[in-house]
PDB file of C-alpha atoms and ligand atoms in Angstrom:
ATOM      1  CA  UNK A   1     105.522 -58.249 -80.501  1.00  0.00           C
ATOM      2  CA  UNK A   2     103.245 -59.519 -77.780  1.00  0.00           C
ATOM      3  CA  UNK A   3      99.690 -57.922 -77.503  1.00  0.00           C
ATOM      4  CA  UNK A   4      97.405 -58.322 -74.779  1.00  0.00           C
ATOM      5  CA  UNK A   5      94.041 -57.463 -74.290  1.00  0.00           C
ATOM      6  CA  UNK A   6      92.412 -55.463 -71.568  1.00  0.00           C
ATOM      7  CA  UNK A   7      88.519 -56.491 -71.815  1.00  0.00           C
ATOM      8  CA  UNK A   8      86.536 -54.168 -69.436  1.00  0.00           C
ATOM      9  CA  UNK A   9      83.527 -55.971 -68.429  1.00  0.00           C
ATOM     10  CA  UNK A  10      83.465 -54.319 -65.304  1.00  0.00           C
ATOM     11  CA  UNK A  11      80.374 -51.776 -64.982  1.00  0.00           C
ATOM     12  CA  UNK A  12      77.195 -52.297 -63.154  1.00  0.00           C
ATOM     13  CA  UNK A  13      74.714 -51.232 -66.163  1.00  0.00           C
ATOM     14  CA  UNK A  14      72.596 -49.410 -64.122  1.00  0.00           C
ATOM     15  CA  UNK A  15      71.302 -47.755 -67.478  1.00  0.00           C
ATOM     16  CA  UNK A  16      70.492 -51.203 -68.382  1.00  0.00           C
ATOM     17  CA  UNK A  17      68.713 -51.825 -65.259  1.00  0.00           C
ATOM     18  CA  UNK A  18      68.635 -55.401 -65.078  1.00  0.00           C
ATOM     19  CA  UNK A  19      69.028 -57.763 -61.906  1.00  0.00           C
ATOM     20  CA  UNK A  20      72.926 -58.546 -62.895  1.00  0.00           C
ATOM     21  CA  UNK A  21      75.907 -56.647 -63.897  1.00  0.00           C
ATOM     22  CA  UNK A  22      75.532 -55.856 -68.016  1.00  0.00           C
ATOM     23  CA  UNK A  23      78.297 -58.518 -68.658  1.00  0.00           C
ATOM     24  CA  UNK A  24      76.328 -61.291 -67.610  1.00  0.00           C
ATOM     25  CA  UNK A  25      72.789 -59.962 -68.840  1.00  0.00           C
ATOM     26  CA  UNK A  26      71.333 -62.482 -71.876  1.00  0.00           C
ATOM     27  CA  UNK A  27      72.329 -61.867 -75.362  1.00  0.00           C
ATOM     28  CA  UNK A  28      71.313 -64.729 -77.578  1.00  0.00           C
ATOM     29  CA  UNK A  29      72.518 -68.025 -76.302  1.00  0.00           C
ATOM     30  CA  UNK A  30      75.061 -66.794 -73.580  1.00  0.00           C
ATOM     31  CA  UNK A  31      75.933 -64.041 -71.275  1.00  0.00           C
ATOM     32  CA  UNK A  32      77.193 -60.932 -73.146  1.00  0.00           C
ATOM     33  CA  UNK A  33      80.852 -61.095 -72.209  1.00  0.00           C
ATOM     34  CA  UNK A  34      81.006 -64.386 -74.124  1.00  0.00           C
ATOM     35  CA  UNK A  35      81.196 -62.317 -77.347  1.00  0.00           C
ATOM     36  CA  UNK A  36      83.198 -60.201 -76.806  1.00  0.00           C
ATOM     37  CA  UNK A  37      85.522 -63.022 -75.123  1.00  0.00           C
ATOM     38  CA  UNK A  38      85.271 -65.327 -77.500  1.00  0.00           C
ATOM     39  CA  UNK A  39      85.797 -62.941 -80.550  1.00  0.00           C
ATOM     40  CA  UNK A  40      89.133 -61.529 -78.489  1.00  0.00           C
ATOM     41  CA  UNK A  41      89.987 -65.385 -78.077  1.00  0.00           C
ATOM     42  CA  UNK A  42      89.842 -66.270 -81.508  1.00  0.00           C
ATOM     43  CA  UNK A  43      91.478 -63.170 -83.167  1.00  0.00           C
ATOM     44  CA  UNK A  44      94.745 -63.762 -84.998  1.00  0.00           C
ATOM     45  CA  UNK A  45      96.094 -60.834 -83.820  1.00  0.00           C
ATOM     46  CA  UNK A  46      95.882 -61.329 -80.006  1.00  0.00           C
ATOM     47  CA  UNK A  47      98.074 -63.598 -77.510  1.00  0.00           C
ATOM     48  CA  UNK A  48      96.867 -63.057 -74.330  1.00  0.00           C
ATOM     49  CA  UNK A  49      93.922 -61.839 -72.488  1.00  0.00           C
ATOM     50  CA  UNK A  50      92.850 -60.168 -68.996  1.00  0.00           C
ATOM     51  CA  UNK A  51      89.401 -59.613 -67.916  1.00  0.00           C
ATOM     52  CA  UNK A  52      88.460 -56.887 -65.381  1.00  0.00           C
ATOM     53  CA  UNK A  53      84.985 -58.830 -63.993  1.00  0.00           C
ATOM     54  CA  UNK A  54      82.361 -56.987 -61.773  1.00  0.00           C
ATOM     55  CA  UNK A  55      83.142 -57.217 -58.314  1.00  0.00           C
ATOM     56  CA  UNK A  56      82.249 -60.910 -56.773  1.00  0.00           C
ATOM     57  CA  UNK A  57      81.995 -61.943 -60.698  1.00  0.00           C
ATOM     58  CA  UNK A  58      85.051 -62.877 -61.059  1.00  0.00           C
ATOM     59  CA  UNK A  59      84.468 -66.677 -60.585  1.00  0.00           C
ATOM     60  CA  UNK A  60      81.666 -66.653 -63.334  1.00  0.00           C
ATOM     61  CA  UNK A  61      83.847 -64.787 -65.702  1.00  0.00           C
ATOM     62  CA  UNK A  62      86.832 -67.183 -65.592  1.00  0.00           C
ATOM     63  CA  UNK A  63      83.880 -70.359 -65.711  1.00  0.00           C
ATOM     64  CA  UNK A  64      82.896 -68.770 -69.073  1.00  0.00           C
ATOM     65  CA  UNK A  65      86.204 -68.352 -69.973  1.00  0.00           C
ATOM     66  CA  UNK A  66      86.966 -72.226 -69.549  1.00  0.00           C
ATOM     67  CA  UNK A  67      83.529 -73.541 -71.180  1.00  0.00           C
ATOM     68  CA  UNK A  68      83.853 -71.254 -74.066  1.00  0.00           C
ATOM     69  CA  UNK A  69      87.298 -72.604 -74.324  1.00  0.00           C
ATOM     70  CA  UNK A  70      89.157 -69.323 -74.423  1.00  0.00           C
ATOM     71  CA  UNK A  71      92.647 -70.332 -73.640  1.00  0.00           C
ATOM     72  CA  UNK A  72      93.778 -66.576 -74.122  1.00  0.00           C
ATOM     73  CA  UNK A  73      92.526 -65.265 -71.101  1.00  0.00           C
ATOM     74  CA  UNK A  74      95.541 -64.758 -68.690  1.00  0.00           C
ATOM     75  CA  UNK A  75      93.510 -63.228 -65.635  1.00  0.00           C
ATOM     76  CA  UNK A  76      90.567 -62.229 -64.272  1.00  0.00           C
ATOM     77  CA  UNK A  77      90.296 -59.346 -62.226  1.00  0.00           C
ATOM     78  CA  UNK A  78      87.771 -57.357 -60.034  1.00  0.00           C
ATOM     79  CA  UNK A  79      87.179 -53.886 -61.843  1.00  0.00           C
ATOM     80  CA  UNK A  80      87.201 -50.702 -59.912  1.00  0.00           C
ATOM     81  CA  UNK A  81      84.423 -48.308 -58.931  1.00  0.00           C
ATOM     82  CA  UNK A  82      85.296 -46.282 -62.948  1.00  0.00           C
ATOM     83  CA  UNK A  83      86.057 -47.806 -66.035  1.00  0.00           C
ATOM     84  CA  UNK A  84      89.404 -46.331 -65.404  1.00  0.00           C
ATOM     85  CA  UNK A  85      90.202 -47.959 -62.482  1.00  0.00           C
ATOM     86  CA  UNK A  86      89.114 -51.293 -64.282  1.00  0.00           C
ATOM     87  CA  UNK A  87      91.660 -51.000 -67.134  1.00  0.00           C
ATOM     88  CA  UNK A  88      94.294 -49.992 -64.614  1.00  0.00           C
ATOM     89  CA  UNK A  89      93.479 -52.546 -63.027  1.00  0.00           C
ATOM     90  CA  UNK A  90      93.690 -54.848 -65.883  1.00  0.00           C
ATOM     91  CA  UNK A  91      96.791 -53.760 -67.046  1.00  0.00           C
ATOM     92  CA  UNK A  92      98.097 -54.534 -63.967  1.00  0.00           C
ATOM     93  CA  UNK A  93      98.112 -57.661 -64.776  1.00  0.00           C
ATOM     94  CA  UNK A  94     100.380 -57.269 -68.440  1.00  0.00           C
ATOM     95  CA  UNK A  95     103.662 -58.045 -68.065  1.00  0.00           C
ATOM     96  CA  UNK A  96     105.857 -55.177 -68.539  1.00  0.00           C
ATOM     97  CA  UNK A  97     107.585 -56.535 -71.813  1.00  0.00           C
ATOM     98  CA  UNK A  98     104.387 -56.532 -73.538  1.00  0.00           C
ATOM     99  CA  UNK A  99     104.822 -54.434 -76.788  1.00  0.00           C
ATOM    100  CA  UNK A 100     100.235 -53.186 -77.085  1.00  0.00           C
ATOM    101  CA  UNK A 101      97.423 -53.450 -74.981  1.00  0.00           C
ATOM    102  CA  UNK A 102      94.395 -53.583 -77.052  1.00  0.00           C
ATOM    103  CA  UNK A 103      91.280 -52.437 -74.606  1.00  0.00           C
ATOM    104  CA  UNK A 104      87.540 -52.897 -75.192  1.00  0.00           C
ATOM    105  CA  UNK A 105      84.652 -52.455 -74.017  1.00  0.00           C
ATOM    106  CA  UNK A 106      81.854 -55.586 -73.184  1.00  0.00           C
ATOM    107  CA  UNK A 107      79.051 -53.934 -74.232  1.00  0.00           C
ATOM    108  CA  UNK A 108      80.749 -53.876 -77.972  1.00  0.00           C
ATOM    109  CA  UNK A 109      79.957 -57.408 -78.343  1.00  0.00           C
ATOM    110  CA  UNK A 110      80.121 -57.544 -82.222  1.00  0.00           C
ATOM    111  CA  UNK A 111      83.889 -57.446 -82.807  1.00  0.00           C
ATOM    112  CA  UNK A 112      85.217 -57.522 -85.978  1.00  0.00           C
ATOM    113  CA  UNK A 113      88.916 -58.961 -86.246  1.00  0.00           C
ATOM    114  CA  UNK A 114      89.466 -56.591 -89.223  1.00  0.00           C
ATOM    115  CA  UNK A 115      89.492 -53.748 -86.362  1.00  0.00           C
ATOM    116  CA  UNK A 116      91.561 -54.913 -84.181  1.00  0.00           C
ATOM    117  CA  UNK A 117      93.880 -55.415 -87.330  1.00  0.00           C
ATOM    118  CA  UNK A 118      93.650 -51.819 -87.838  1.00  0.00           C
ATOM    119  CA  UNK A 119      93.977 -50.606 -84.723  1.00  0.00           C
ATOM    120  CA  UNK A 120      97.364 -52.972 -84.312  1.00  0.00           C
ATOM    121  CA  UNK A 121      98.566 -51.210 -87.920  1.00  0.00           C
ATOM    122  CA  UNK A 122      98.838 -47.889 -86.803  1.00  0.00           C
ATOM    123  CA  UNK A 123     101.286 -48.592 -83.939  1.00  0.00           C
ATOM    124  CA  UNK A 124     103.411 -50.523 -86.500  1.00  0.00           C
ATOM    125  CA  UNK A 125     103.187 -46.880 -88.208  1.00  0.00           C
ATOM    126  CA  UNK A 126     104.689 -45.266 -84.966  1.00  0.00           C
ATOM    127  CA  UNK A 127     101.958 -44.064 -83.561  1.00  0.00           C
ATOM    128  CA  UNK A 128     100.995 -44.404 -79.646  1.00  0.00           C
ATOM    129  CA  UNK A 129      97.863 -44.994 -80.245  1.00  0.00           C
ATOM    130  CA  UNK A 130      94.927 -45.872 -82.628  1.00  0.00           C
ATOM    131  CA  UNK A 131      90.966 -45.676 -81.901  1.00  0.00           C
ATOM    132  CA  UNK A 132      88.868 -46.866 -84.342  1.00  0.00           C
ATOM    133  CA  UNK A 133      86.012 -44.009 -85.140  1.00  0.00           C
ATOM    134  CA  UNK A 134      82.647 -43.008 -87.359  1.00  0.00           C
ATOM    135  CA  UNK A 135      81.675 -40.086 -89.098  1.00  0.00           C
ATOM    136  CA  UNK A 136      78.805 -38.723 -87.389  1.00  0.00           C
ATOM    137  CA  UNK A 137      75.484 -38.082 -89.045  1.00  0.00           C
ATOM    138  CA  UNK A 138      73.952 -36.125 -86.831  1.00  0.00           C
ATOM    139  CA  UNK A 139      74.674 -32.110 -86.634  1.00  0.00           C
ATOM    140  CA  UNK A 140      76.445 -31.990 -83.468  1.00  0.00           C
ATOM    141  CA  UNK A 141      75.643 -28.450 -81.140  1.00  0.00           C
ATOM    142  CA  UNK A 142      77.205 -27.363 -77.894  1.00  0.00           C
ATOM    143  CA  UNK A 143      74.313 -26.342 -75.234  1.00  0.00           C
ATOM    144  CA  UNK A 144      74.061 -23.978 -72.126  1.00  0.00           C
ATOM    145  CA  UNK A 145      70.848 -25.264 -70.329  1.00  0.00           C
ATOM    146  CA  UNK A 146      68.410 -25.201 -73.390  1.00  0.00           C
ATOM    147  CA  UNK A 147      69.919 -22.834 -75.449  1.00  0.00           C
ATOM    148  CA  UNK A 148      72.243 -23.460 -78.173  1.00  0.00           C
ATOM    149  CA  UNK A 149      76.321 -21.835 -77.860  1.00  0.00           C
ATOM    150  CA  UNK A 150      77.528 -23.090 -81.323  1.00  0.00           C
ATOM    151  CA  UNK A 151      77.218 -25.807 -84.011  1.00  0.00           C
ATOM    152  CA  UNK A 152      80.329 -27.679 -84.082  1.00  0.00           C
ATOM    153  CA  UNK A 153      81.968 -28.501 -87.415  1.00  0.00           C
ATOM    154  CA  UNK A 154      81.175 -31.808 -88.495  1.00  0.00           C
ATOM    155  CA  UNK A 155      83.639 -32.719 -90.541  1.00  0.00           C
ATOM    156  CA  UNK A 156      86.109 -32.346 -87.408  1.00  0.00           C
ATOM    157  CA  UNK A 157      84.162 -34.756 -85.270  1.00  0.00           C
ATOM    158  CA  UNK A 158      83.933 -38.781 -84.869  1.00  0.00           C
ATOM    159  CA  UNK A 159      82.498 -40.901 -82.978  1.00  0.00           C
ATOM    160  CA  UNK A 160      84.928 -42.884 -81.104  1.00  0.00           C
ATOM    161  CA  UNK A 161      84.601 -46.703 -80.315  1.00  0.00           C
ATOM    162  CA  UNK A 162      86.340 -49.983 -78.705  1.00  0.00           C
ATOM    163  CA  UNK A 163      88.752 -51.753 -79.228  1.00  0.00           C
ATOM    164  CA  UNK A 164      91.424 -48.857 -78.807  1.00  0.00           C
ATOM    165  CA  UNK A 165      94.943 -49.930 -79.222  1.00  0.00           C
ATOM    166  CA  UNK A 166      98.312 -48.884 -77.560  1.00  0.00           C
ATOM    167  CA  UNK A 167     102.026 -48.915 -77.001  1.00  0.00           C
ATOM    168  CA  UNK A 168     102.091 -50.967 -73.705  1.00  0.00           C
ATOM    169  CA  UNK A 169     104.322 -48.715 -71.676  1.00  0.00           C
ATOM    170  CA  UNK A 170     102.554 -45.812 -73.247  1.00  0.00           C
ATOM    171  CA  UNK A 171      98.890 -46.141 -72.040  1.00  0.00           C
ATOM    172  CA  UNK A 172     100.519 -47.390 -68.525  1.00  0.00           C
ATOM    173  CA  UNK A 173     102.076 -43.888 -68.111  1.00  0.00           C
ATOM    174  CA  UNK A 174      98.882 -41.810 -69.350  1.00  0.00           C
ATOM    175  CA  UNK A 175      96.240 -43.843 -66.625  1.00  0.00           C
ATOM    176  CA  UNK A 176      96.925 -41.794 -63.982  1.00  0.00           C
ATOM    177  CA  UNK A 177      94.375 -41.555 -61.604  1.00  0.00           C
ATOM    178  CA  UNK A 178      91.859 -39.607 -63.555  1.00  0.00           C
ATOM    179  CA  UNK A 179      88.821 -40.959 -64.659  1.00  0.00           C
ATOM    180  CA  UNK A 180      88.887 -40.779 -68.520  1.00  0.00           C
ATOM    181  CA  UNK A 181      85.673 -42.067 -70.154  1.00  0.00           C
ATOM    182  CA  UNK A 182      87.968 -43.669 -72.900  1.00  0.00           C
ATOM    183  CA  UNK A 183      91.549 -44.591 -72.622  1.00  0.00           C
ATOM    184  CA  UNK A 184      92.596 -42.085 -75.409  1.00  0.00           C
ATOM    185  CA  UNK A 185      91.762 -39.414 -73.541  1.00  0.00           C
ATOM    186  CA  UNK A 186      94.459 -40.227 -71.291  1.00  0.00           C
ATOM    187  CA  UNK A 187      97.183 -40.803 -73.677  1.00  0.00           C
ATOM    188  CA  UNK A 188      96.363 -38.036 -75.691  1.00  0.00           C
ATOM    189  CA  UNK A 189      96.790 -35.890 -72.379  1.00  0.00           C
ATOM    190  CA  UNK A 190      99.520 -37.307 -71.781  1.00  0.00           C
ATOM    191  CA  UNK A 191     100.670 -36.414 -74.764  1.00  0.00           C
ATOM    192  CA  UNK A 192     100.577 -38.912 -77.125  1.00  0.00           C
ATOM    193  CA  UNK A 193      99.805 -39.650 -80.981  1.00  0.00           C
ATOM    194  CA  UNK A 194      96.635 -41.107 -81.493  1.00  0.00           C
ATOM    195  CA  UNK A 195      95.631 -42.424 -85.012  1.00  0.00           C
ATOM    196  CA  UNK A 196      91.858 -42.241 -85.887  1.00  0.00           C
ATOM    197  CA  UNK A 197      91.038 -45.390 -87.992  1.00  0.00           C
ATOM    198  CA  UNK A 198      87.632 -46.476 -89.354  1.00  0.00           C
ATOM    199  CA  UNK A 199      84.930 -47.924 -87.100  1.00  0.00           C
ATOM    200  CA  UNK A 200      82.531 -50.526 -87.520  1.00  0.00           C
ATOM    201  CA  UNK A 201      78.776 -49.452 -87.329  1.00  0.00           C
ATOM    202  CA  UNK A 202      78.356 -52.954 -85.319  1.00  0.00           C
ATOM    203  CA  UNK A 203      80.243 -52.015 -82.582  1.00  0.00           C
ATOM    204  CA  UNK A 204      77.359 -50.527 -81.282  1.00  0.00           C
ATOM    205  CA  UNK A 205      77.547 -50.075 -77.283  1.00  0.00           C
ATOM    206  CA  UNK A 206      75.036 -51.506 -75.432  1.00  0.00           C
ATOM    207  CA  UNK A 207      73.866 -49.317 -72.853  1.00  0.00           C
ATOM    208  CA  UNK A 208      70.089 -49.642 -72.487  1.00  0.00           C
ATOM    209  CA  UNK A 209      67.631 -52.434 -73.243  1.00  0.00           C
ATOM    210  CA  UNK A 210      66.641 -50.919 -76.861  1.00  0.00           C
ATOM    211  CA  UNK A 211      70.521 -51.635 -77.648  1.00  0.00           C
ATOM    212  CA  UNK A 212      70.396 -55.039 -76.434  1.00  0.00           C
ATOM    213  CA  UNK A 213      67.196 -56.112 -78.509  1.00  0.00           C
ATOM    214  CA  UNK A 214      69.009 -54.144 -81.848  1.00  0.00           C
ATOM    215  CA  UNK A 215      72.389 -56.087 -81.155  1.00  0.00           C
ATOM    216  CA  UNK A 216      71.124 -59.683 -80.219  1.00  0.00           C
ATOM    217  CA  UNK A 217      69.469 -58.945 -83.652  1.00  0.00           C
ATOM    218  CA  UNK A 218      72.644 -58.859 -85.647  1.00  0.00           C
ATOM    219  CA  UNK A 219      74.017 -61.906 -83.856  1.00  0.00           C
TER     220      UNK A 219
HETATM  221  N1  CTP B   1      83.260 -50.607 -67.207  1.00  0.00           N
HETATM  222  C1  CTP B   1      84.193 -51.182 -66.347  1.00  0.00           C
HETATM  223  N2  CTP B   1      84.283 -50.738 -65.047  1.00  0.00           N
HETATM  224  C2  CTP B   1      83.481 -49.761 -64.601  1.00  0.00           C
HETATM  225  C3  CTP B   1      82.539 -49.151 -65.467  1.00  0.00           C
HETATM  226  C4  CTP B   1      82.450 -49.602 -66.777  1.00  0.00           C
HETATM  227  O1  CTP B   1      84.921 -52.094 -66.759  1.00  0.00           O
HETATM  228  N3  CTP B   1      83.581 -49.385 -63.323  1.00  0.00           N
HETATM  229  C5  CTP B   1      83.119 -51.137 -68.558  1.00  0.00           C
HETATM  230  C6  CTP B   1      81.732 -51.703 -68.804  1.00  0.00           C
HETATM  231  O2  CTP B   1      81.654 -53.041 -68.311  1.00  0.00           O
HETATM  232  C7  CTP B   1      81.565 -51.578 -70.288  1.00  0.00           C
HETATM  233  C8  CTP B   1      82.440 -50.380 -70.652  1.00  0.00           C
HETATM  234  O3  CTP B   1      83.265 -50.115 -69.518  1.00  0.00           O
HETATM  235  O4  CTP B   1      81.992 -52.726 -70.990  1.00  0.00           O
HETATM  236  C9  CTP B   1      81.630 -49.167 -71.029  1.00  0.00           C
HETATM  237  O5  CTP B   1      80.872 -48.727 -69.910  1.00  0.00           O
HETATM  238  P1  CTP B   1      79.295 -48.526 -69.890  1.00  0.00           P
HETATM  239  O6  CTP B   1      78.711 -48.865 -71.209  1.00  0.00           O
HETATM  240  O7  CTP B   1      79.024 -47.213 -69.267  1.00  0.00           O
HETATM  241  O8  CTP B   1      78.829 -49.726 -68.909  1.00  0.00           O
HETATM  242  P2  CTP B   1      78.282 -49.599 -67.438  1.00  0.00           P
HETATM  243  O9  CTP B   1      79.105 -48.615 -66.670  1.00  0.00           O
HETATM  244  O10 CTP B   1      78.186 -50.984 -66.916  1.00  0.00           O
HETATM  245  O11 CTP B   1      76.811 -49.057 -67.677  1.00  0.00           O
HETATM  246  P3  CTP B   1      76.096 -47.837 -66.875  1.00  0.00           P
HETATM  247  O12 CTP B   1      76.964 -46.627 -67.129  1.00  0.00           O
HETATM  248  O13 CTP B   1      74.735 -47.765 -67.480  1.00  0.00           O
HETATM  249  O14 CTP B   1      76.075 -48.267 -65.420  1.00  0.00           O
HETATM  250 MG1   MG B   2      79.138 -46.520 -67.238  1.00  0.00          MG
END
């Protein structure tokens, strides 16, 4: 089974507000996407890779791709204008006898390969899909305005992360045009099984610069 990876390095980060796209803002040593890149490179359970780059970054993203070494990477593509149009645009670029596409997100630079392991079990199981996903410890409330409709029941809830893993063919059929903020979304519109497996509390998203300061501090 071939599995190919769909890293979405796309976005602008304007919540990150910096003077370049988030993938290519400092963390540590090296751009971010090199984490995330060379943790997707290195994983046992990955053959292949395709990177949707900010538009006009494409040409940086495939230099860091050679100097980190990551012979994985496959392509490197301009993302869209919504990270849905950058993994369709992606997995464009799969061949169509690829068995799972395995997309993440950039700004989850600390990748564990333990997850992407788990993510790749559950389609083994049958499944369509698998996300991997936290308790939450928060109590979580649905609003009108400022007022307060209902508390929702914990217990039902997670908190959903990268990477997300699924049948090929599957997730190519769900991305239809819509802009789903996370590829299960899709599928599970579409109608498919997804598998909730557990998270990793370091796969914290980096959105603003508080997140960038906590994660280059678990490097
Ligand atoms: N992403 C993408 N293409 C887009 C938008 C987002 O590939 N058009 C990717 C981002 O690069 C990131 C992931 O999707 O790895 C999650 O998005 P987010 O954290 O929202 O990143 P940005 O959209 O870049 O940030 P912001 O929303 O603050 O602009
Ligand atoms: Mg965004």
């Amino acid at each position: 089974m071939s599995v190919w990876a769909v890293l979405a390095a796309a976005g602008s980060g304007e919540r990150l507000g910096a003077d370049r796209p988030k993938a290519f803002v400092r963390l540590g040593e090296q751009p971010l996407l090199a984490e995330s890149l060379a943790r997707l490179d290195a994983s046992e359970w990955i053959d292949a890779i395709v990177v949707a780059a900010p538009p006009g970054w494409e040409e940086p993203a495939i230099l860091l791709a050679e100097e980190l070494g990551c012979g994985k990477v496959s392509a490197c593509v301009a993302g869209g204008p919504t990270r849905a149009e950058s993994v369709r645009l992606g997995l464009a670029e799969v061949p169509g006898d690829a068995a799972a596409a395995v997309v993440h997100d950039a700004a989850r630079p600390l990748l564990e390969d333990a997850v992407v392991e788990r993510v790749l079990a559950a389609l083994s199981e049958g499944w369509d899909g698998a996300v991997p996903a936290l308790p939450l410890s928060d109590t979580i409330k649905r609003v009108d305005g400022d007022a307060v409709v209902e508390t929702l029941p914990r217990d039902e809830l997670r908190a959903v992360q990268t990477p997300q893993a699924f049948v090929a063919d599957v997730l190519r059929g769900a991305l239809d045009g819509s802009d789903w903020t996370d590829c299960a979304s899709a599928v599970e519109a579409a109608g498919g099984r997804v598998k909730i497996v557990e998270g990793d509390a370091r796969l914290v998203k980096i959105t603003d610069a508080a997140d960038l300061e906590r994660v280059a501090a678990l490097l």
